[in-house]
Amino acid sequence: MAAAAQALSGAGLLLAAAALALLAVAIGTDSWYETDARRHRERCRGFGHKRSDPPGSMSAPGSHLPLRARPPRALLPGRPPAPAPAAATAALDSHCGRRFNSTVSGLWRRCHRAGYEPDSEELIRKGVIQRCTAVKYHYTSSSLPRNLPINITNTIRQDEWHALHLRRMTAGFIGMAVSIILFGWIIGVLGCCKQQELMQYVAGLLFLMGGTCCIISLCTCVAGINFELSRYPRYVYGLPEDISHGYGWSMFCAWGGLGLTLLAGFLCTLAPSLNTSRASVQKPRQENGAV
């Protein structure tokens, strides 16, 4: 039983170390959320519309709901085809008036994706624009669009505060998760060295607590991304349907670290119970021998 308990504790500590490595990789990389705007840029280039945004700017993600045009009506014999709906043309014109770039976003930076857009790469080489910009964790009014009605400006300001709180919660809780898991790993190593079952049990509880913080962090990260994708007004923050977007490998590293942390907590809290069951079996034998 003692060997099995030591094996479980050692496996839990190895899993916790792997979880720390995955979480450190996720925190230090920028591939939490990715966008690919190459198809949209080619479509707008064929549309022949000039963009009003400065070259190399990274537009904020907007609504993930696609813009649906009316289906074409069936053609009757001898009747010419109906012209394209004005609303669909206006929607394409509105989105092509903004400049979308392929980007990757992390907890700390938002960067242009290397090799996706030759014109942006040329501007980066010349030093006109930077490849990465810092993610803001403080409120600034400079990011608000100008020449908008006061009610829309107030809505955007409230949404900016809400998105800021979600970003702060994401970074804060994942930092707490890493700190708690690291502290639990140190206690677990000391418990294995000194054969202290209580320390191993406390380490398992700390791993479970760190996993809980990690769950909160990842859930707020997903909520923040979904909130950014549905901000109002749509014509300012809208994202065209031909821009592909999704979670990157850094996000999957964070989810993998979460799974390993919970498994490590389960193993480390289970290991002391094996020694406890052995002691409870041996105790009646000693009493019977004394009698």
mmCIF file of C-alpha atoms in Angstrom:
data_model
loop_
_atom_site.group_PDB
_atom_site.id
_atom_site.type_symbol
_atom_site.label_atom_id
_atom_site.label_comp_id
_atom_site.label_asym_id
_atom_site.label_seq_id
_atom_site.Cartn_x
_atom_site.Cartn_y
_atom_site.Cartn_z
ATOM 1 C CA MET A 1 0.000 0.000 0.000
ATOM 2 C CA ALA A 2 2.788 2.418 0.849
ATOM 3 C CA ALA A 3 4.466 1.826 -2.499
ATOM 4 C CA ALA A 4 1.170 2.443 -4.317
ATOM 5 C CA ALA A 5 0.618 5.656 -2.370
ATOM 6 C CA GLN A 6 4.119 6.873 -3.206
ATOM 7 C CA ALA A 7 3.552 6.009 -6.855
ATOM 8 C CA LEU A 8 0.298 7.981 -6.935
ATOM 9 C CA SER A 9 1.914 10.976 -5.244
ATOM 10 C CA GLY A 10 4.860 10.885 -7.629
ATOM 11 C CA ALA A 11 2.557 10.646 -10.654
ATOM 12 C CA GLY A 12 0.511 13.569 -9.347
ATOM 13 C CA LEU A 13 3.611 15.700 -8.893
ATOM 14 C CA LEU A 14 4.821 14.865 -12.410
ATOM 15 C CA LEU A 15 1.419 15.810 -13.843
ATOM 16 C CA ALA A 16 1.437 19.053 -11.862
ATOM 17 C CA ALA A 17 4.896 19.907 -13.226
ATOM 18 C CA ALA A 18 3.669 19.229 -16.770
ATOM 19 C CA ALA A 19 0.609 21.404 -16.098
ATOM 20 C CA LEU A 20 2.845 24.245 -14.922
ATOM 21 C CA ALA A 21 4.910 23.941 -18.101
ATOM 22 C CA LEU A 22 1.801 24.061 -20.317
ATOM 23 C CA LEU A 23 0.367 27.047 -18.457
ATOM 24 C CA ALA A 24 3.699 28.872 -18.670
ATOM 25 C CA VAL A 25 3.782 28.277 -22.441
ATOM 26 C CA ALA A 26 0.185 29.519 -22.766
ATOM 27 C CA ILE A 27 0.880 32.664 -20.738
ATOM 28 C CA GLY A 28 4.072 33.488 -22.630
ATOM 29 C CA THR A 29 2.721 32.993 -26.176
ATOM 30 C CA ASP A 30 0.271 34.984 -28.289
ATOM 31 C CA SER A 31 -1.827 32.339 -30.066
ATOM 32 C CA TRP A 32 -4.912 32.426 -27.872
ATOM 33 C CA TYR A 33 -7.141 33.796 -30.640
ATOM 34 C CA GLU A 34 -6.394 33.934 -34.375
ATOM 35 C CA THR A 35 -7.961 35.629 -37.397
ATOM 36 C CA ASP A 36 -7.289 35.057 -41.099
ATOM 37 C CA ALA A 37 -8.381 37.922 -43.373
ATOM 38 C CA ARG A 38 -6.688 36.857 -46.624
ATOM 39 C CA ARG A 39 -9.879 35.786 -48.359
ATOM 40 C CA HIS A 40 -11.630 38.997 -47.315
ATOM 41 C CA ARG A 41 -8.794 41.155 -48.630
ATOM 42 C CA GLU A 42 -8.831 39.362 -51.967
ATOM 43 C CA ARG A 43 -12.583 39.797 -52.185
ATOM 44 C CA CYS A 44 -12.377 43.506 -51.422
ATOM 45 C CA ARG A 45 -9.470 43.903 -53.862
ATOM 46 C CA GLY A 46 -11.721 42.466 -56.563
ATOM 47 C CA PHE A 47 -14.517 44.742 -55.407
ATOM 48 C CA GLY A 48 -12.211 47.685 -56.091
ATOM 49 C CA HIS A 49 -12.886 49.700 -52.953
ATOM 50 C CA LYS A 50 -10.250 51.848 -51.277
ATOM 51 C CA ARG A 51 -9.861 51.339 -47.543
ATOM 52 C CA SER A 52 -10.045 54.332 -45.305
ATOM 53 C CA ASP A 53 -8.041 52.868 -42.405
ATOM 54 C CA PRO A 54 -4.274 53.481 -42.281
ATOM 55 C CA PRO A 55 -2.109 50.681 -43.717
ATOM 56 C CA GLY A 56 -1.218 47.958 -41.279
ATOM 57 C CA SER A 57 -3.841 48.846 -38.710
ATOM 58 C CA MET A 58 -5.427 45.956 -36.832
ATOM 59 C CA SER A 59 -9.172 46.339 -36.616
ATOM 60 C CA ALA A 60 -10.924 45.063 -33.521
ATOM 61 C CA PRO A 61 -12.987 41.878 -33.964
ATOM 62 C CA GLY A 62 -16.689 42.359 -34.240
ATOM 63 C CA SER A 63 -19.833 40.337 -34.688
ATOM 64 C CA HIS A 64 -19.437 36.701 -35.689
ATOM 65 C CA LEU A 65 -22.909 36.644 -37.188
ATOM 66 C CA PRO A 66 -22.739 36.413 -40.979
ATOM 67 C CA LEU A 67 -24.287 39.047 -43.210
ATOM 68 C CA ARG A 68 -26.987 37.262 -45.133
ATOM 69 C CA ALA A 69 -28.252 38.590 -48.415
ATOM 70 C CA ARG A 70 -31.675 37.814 -49.833
ATOM 71 C CA PRO A 71 -31.749 34.700 -52.021
ATOM 72 C CA PRO A 72 -32.058 35.439 -55.734
ATOM 73 C CA ARG A 73 -35.535 35.079 -57.161
ATOM 74 C CA ALA A 74 -36.175 32.485 -59.830
ATOM 75 C CA LEU A 75 -35.797 33.793 -63.376
ATOM 76 C CA LEU A 76 -38.792 33.677 -65.658
ATOM 77 C CA PRO A 77 -38.454 33.100 -69.416
ATOM 78 C CA GLY A 78 -37.806 36.354 -71.218
ATOM 79 C CA ARG A 79 -37.180 38.343 -68.012
ATOM 80 C CA PRO A 80 -33.688 39.797 -67.394
ATOM 81 C CA PRO A 81 -31.947 38.886 -64.121
ATOM 82 C CA ALA A 82 -32.698 41.152 -61.215
ATOM 83 C CA PRO A 83 -29.890 43.441 -60.028
ATOM 84 C CA ALA A 84 -27.997 42.635 -56.846
ATOM 85 C CA PRO A 85 -29.700 43.886 -53.688
ATOM 86 C CA ALA A 86 -28.539 47.311 -52.639
ATOM 87 C CA ALA A 87 -28.231 46.201 -49.016
ATOM 88 C CA ALA A 88 -25.725 43.440 -49.880
ATOM 89 C CA THR A 89 -23.640 45.845 -51.962
ATOM 90 C CA ALA A 90 -23.737 48.454 -49.205
ATOM 91 C CA ALA A 91 -22.705 45.856 -46.604
ATOM 92 C CA LEU A 92 -19.728 44.764 -48.697
ATOM 93 C CA ASP A 93 -18.811 48.398 -49.340
ATOM 94 C CA SER A 94 -18.982 49.166 -45.608
ATOM 95 C CA HIS A 95 -16.735 46.257 -44.619
ATOM 96 C CA CYS A 96 -14.264 46.928 -47.423
ATOM 97 C CA GLY A 97 -13.997 50.508 -46.199
ATOM 98 C CA ARG A 98 -12.222 49.152 -43.109
ATOM 99 C CA ARG A 99 -8.891 47.386 -43.086
ATOM 100 C CA PHE A 100 -8.820 43.904 -41.568
ATOM 101 C CA ASN A 101 -5.565 42.048 -41.018
ATOM 102 C CA SER A 102 -4.673 38.508 -40.057
ATOM 103 C CA THR A 103 -3.714 38.651 -36.377
ATOM 104 C CA VAL A 104 -2.939 36.507 -33.354
ATOM 105 C CA SER A 105 -3.863 37.667 -29.862
ATOM 106 C CA GLY A 106 -2.605 36.638 -26.443
ATOM 107 C CA LEU A 107 -2.829 37.889 -22.897
ATOM 108 C CA TRP A 108 -0.237 40.604 -23.436
ATOM 109 C CA ARG A 109 0.112 41.300 -27.176
ATOM 110 C CA ARG A 110 -1.738 41.371 -30.455
ATOM 111 C CA CYS A 111 0.420 40.708 -33.510
ATOM 112 C CA HIS A 112 0.269 40.517 -37.292
ATOM 113 C CA ARG A 113 0.581 36.953 -38.503
ATOM 114 C CA ALA A 114 3.911 36.461 -40.253
ATOM 115 C CA GLY A 115 3.754 35.703 -43.966
ATOM 116 C CA TYR A 116 0.019 36.270 -44.423
ATOM 117 C CA GLU A 117 -0.039 39.757 -45.970
ATOM 118 C CA PRO A 118 2.870 40.987 -48.137
ATOM 119 C CA ASP A 119 1.947 44.684 -47.886
ATOM 120 C CA SER A 120 1.872 44.587 -44.083
ATOM 121 C CA GLU A 121 5.155 42.663 -44.020
ATOM 122 C CA GLU A 122 6.757 45.369 -46.168
ATOM 123 C CA LEU A 123 5.537 48.100 -43.822
ATOM 124 C CA ILE A 124 6.871 46.159 -40.835
ATOM 125 C CA ARG A 125 10.295 45.795 -42.476
ATOM 126 C CA LYS A 126 10.387 49.530 -43.168
ATOM 127 C CA GLY A 127 9.473 50.306 -39.568
ATOM 128 C CA VAL A 128 6.260 52.124 -40.505
ATOM 129 C CA ILE A 129 4.159 49.879 -38.257
ATOM 130 C CA GLN A 130 4.955 47.483 -35.443
ATOM 131 C CA ARG A 131 4.312 43.784 -35.695
ATOM 132 C CA CYS A 132 2.857 43.610 -32.172
ATOM 133 C CA THR A 133 0.902 46.028 -30.017
ATOM 134 C CA ALA A 134 0.332 45.668 -26.281
ATOM 135 C CA VAL A 135 -3.051 44.572 -24.948
ATOM 136 C CA LYS A 136 -4.418 47.357 -22.772
ATOM 137 C CA TYR A 137 -5.349 46.601 -19.173
ATOM 138 C CA HIS A 138 -6.197 50.220 -18.380
ATOM 139 C CA TYR A 139 -8.998 52.359 -19.719
ATOM 140 C CA THR A 140 -8.224 54.975 -22.358
ATOM 141 C CA SER A 141 -10.641 57.131 -24.311
ATOM 142 C CA SER A 142 -8.342 57.336 -27.351
ATOM 143 C CA SER A 143 -9.680 54.008 -28.627
ATOM 144 C CA LEU A 144 -13.217 55.365 -28.979
ATOM 145 C CA PRO A 145 -14.365 56.169 -32.533
ATOM 146 C CA ARG A 146 -15.031 59.833 -33.221
ATOM 147 C CA ASN A 147 -17.982 61.649 -34.797
ATOM 148 C CA LEU A 148 -20.572 59.323 -33.283
ATOM 149 C CA PRO A 149 -23.826 60.222 -31.474
ATOM 150 C CA ILE A 150 -23.550 60.598 -27.722
ATOM 151 C CA ASN A 151 -25.736 57.575 -26.956
ATOM 152 C CA ILE A 152 -23.580 55.304 -29.136
ATOM 153 C CA THR A 153 -20.423 56.754 -27.575
ATOM 154 C CA ASN A 154 -21.741 55.972 -24.073
ATOM 155 C CA THR A 155 -22.585 52.420 -25.143
ATOM 156 C CA ILE A 156 -19.094 51.902 -26.545
ATOM 157 C CA ARG A 157 -17.547 53.299 -23.358
ATOM 158 C CA GLN A 158 -19.558 50.905 -21.184
ATOM 159 C CA ASP A 159 -18.648 47.974 -23.425
ATOM 160 C CA GLU A 160 -14.985 48.981 -23.239
ATOM 161 C CA TRP A 161 -15.115 48.898 -19.442
ATOM 162 C CA HIS A 162 -16.814 45.511 -19.489
ATOM 163 C CA ALA A 163 -14.240 44.052 -21.897
ATOM 164 C CA LEU A 164 -11.452 45.511 -19.756
ATOM 165 C CA HIS A 165 -12.789 43.787 -16.623
ATOM 166 C CA LEU A 166 -12.977 40.453 -18.454
ATOM 167 C CA ARG A 167 -9.365 40.793 -19.625
ATOM 168 C CA ARG A 168 -8.235 41.642 -16.094
ATOM 169 C CA MET A 169 -10.078 38.640 -14.663
ATOM 170 C CA THR A 170 -8.518 36.343 -17.258
ATOM 171 C CA ALA A 171 -4.962 37.457 -16.520
ATOM 172 C CA GLY A 172 -5.487 37.664 -12.753
ATOM 173 C CA PHE A 173 -7.030 34.233 -12.282
ATOM 174 C CA ILE A 174 -4.529 32.418 -14.472
ATOM 175 C CA GLY A 175 -1.727 34.083 -12.488
ATOM 176 C CA MET A 176 -3.376 32.900 -9.265
ATOM 177 C CA ALA A 177 -3.701 29.400 -10.722
ATOM 178 C CA VAL A 178 0.005 29.175 -11.564
ATOM 179 C CA SER A 179 0.997 30.497 -8.117
ATOM 180 C CA ILE A 180 -1.248 28.053 -6.251
ATOM 181 C CA ILE A 181 -0.132 25.068 -8.350
ATOM 182 C CA LEU A 182 3.525 25.960 -7.844
ATOM 183 C CA PHE A 183 3.020 26.298 -4.088
ATOM 184 C CA GLY A 184 1.193 22.967 -3.981
ATOM 185 C CA TRP A 185 3.954 21.287 -5.985
ATOM 186 C CA ILE A 186 6.589 22.460 -3.489
ATOM 187 C CA ILE A 187 4.506 21.172 -0.567
ATOM 188 C CA GLY A 188 3.945 17.866 -2.364
ATOM 189 C CA VAL A 189 7.682 17.377 -2.978
ATOM 190 C CA LEU A 190 8.429 18.077 0.686
ATOM 191 C CA GLY A 191 5.672 15.657 1.723
ATOM 192 C CA CYS A 192 7.148 12.897 -0.448
ATOM 193 C CA CYS A 193 10.648 13.493 0.939
ATOM 194 C CA LYS A 194 9.523 13.487 4.587
ATOM 195 C CA GLN A 195 6.816 10.822 4.212
ATOM 196 C CA GLN A 196 4.156 13.265 5.412
ATOM 197 C CA GLU A 197 0.703 12.183 4.239
ATOM 198 C CA LEU A 198 -0.931 15.398 5.392
ATOM 199 C CA MET A 199 1.390 17.504 3.223
ATOM 200 C CA GLN A 200 0.588 15.343 0.200
ATOM 201 C CA TYR A 201 -3.125 15.727 0.874
ATOM 202 C CA VAL A 202 -2.760 19.514 1.191
ATOM 203 C CA ALA A 203 -0.830 19.554 -2.092
ATOM 204 C CA GLY A 204 -3.710 17.756 -3.789
ATOM 205 C CA LEU A 205 -6.202 20.272 -2.428
ATOM 206 C CA LEU A 206 -4.026 23.114 -3.675
ATOM 207 C CA PHE A 207 -3.903 21.531 -7.133
ATOM 208 C CA LEU A 208 -7.683 21.347 -7.185
ATOM 209 C CA MET A 209 -7.899 24.976 -6.048
ATOM 210 C CA GLY A 210 -5.464 26.022 -8.781
ATOM 211 C CA GLY A 211 -7.540 24.124 -11.338
ATOM 212 C CA THR A 212 -10.624 26.009 -10.181
ATOM 213 C CA CYS A 213 -8.855 29.338 -10.732
ATOM 214 C CA CYS A 214 -7.750 28.129 -14.141
ATOM 215 C CA ILE A 215 -11.334 27.230 -15.044
ATOM 216 C CA ILE A 216 -12.496 30.721 -14.077
ATOM 217 C CA SER A 217 -9.694 32.293 -16.121
ATOM 218 C CA LEU A 218 -10.430 30.302 -19.275
ATOM 219 C CA CYS A 219 -14.179 30.833 -18.974
ATOM 220 C CA THR A 220 -13.737 34.600 -18.656
ATOM 221 C CA CYS A 221 -11.335 34.520 -21.617
ATOM 222 C CA VAL A 222 -13.941 32.782 -23.778
ATOM 223 C CA ALA A 223 -16.624 35.175 -22.509
ATOM 224 C CA GLY A 224 -14.392 38.152 -23.330
ATOM 225 C CA ILE A 225 -13.795 36.933 -26.880
ATOM 226 C CA ASN A 226 -17.506 36.307 -27.435
ATOM 227 C CA PHE A 227 -18.281 39.739 -26.010
ATOM 228 C CA GLU A 228 -15.801 41.410 -28.360
ATOM 229 C CA LEU A 229 -17.398 39.559 -31.283
ATOM 230 C CA SER A 230 -20.850 40.946 -30.480
ATOM 231 C CA ARG A 231 -20.139 44.565 -29.586
ATOM 232 C CA TYR A 232 -22.398 47.403 -30.695
ATOM 233 C CA PRO A 233 -22.589 49.139 -33.150
ATOM 234 C CA ARG A 234 -22.194 46.480 -35.800
ATOM 235 C CA TYR A 235 -20.898 48.817 -38.499
ATOM 236 C CA VAL A 236 -17.952 49.772 -36.256
ATOM 237 C CA TYR A 237 -17.074 46.398 -34.738
ATOM 238 C CA GLY A 238 -18.622 44.049 -37.299
ATOM 239 C CA LEU A 239 -16.528 41.150 -38.582
ATOM 240 C CA PRO A 240 -17.308 39.973 -42.143
ATOM 241 C CA GLU A 241 -18.290 36.373 -42.653
ATOM 242 C CA ASP A 242 -15.348 35.653 -44.977
ATOM 243 C CA ILE A 243 -12.795 36.267 -42.180
ATOM 244 C CA SER A 244 -12.010 32.975 -40.471
ATOM 245 C CA HIS A 245 -11.295 33.151 -36.748
ATOM 246 C CA GLY A 246 -10.915 30.757 -33.835
ATOM 247 C CA TYR A 247 -8.845 29.701 -30.830
ATOM 248 C CA GLY A 248 -5.130 29.060 -31.244
ATOM 249 C CA TRP A 249 -2.738 26.489 -29.825
ATOM 250 C CA SER A 250 -1.949 28.628 -26.768
ATOM 251 C CA MET A 251 -5.555 28.278 -25.645
ATOM 252 C CA PHE A 252 -5.361 24.511 -26.052
ATOM 253 C CA CYS A 253 -2.160 24.472 -23.992
ATOM 254 C CA ALA A 254 -4.039 26.253 -21.215
ATOM 255 C CA TRP A 255 -6.908 23.747 -21.367
ATOM 256 C CA GLY A 256 -4.393 20.890 -21.324
ATOM 257 C CA GLY A 257 -2.727 22.380 -18.247
ATOM 258 C CA LEU A 258 -6.135 22.595 -16.595
ATOM 259 C CA GLY A 259 -6.841 18.907 -17.220
ATOM 260 C CA LEU A 260 -3.450 17.807 -15.906
ATOM 261 C CA THR A 261 -3.880 19.970 -12.806
ATOM 262 C CA LEU A 262 -7.227 18.420 -11.903
ATOM 263 C CA LEU A 263 -5.849 14.931 -12.477
ATOM 264 C CA ALA A 264 -2.823 15.698 -10.291
ATOM 265 C CA GLY A 265 -5.094 16.956 -7.530
ATOM 266 C CA PHE A 266 -7.162 13.781 -7.696
ATOM 267 C CA LEU A 267 -4.085 11.531 -7.453
ATOM 268 C CA CYS A 268 -2.455 13.455 -4.613
ATOM 269 C CA THR A 269 -5.627 13.502 -2.512
ATOM 270 C CA LEU A 270 -6.215 9.791 -3.179
ATOM 271 C CA ALA A 271 -2.700 8.656 -2.219
ATOM 272 C CA PRO A 272 -2.944 9.259 1.593
ATOM 273 C CA SER A 273 -6.181 7.281 1.765
ATOM 274 C CA LEU A 274 -4.280 4.103 0.817
ATOM 275 C CA ASN A 275 -2.028 4.383 3.874
ATOM 276 C CA THR A 276 -5.035 5.228 6.047
ATOM 277 C CA SER A 277 -6.863 2.079 4.976
ATOM 278 C CA ARG A 278 -3.771 -0.010 5.759
ATOM 279 C CA ALA A 279 -3.518 1.449 9.285
ATOM 280 C CA SER A 280 -7.205 0.781 9.940
ATOM 281 C CA VAL A 281 -6.725 -2.869 8.974
ATOM 282 C CA GLN A 282 -3.651 -3.342 11.210
ATOM 283 C CA LYS A 283 -5.159 -1.727 14.311
ATOM 284 C CA PRO A 284 -7.627 -4.562 15.200
ATOM 285 C CA ARG A 285 -4.803 -7.090 14.848
ATOM 286 C CA GLN A 286 -2.747 -5.264 17.466
ATOM 287 C CA GLU A 287 -5.695 -5.109 19.852
ATOM 288 C CA ASN A 288 -6.420 -8.784 19.440
ATOM 289 C CA GLY A 289 -2.767 -9.604 20.075
ATOM 290 C CA ALA A 290 -2.748 -7.550 23.279
ATOM 291 C CA VAL A 291 -5.756 -9.434 24.581
#
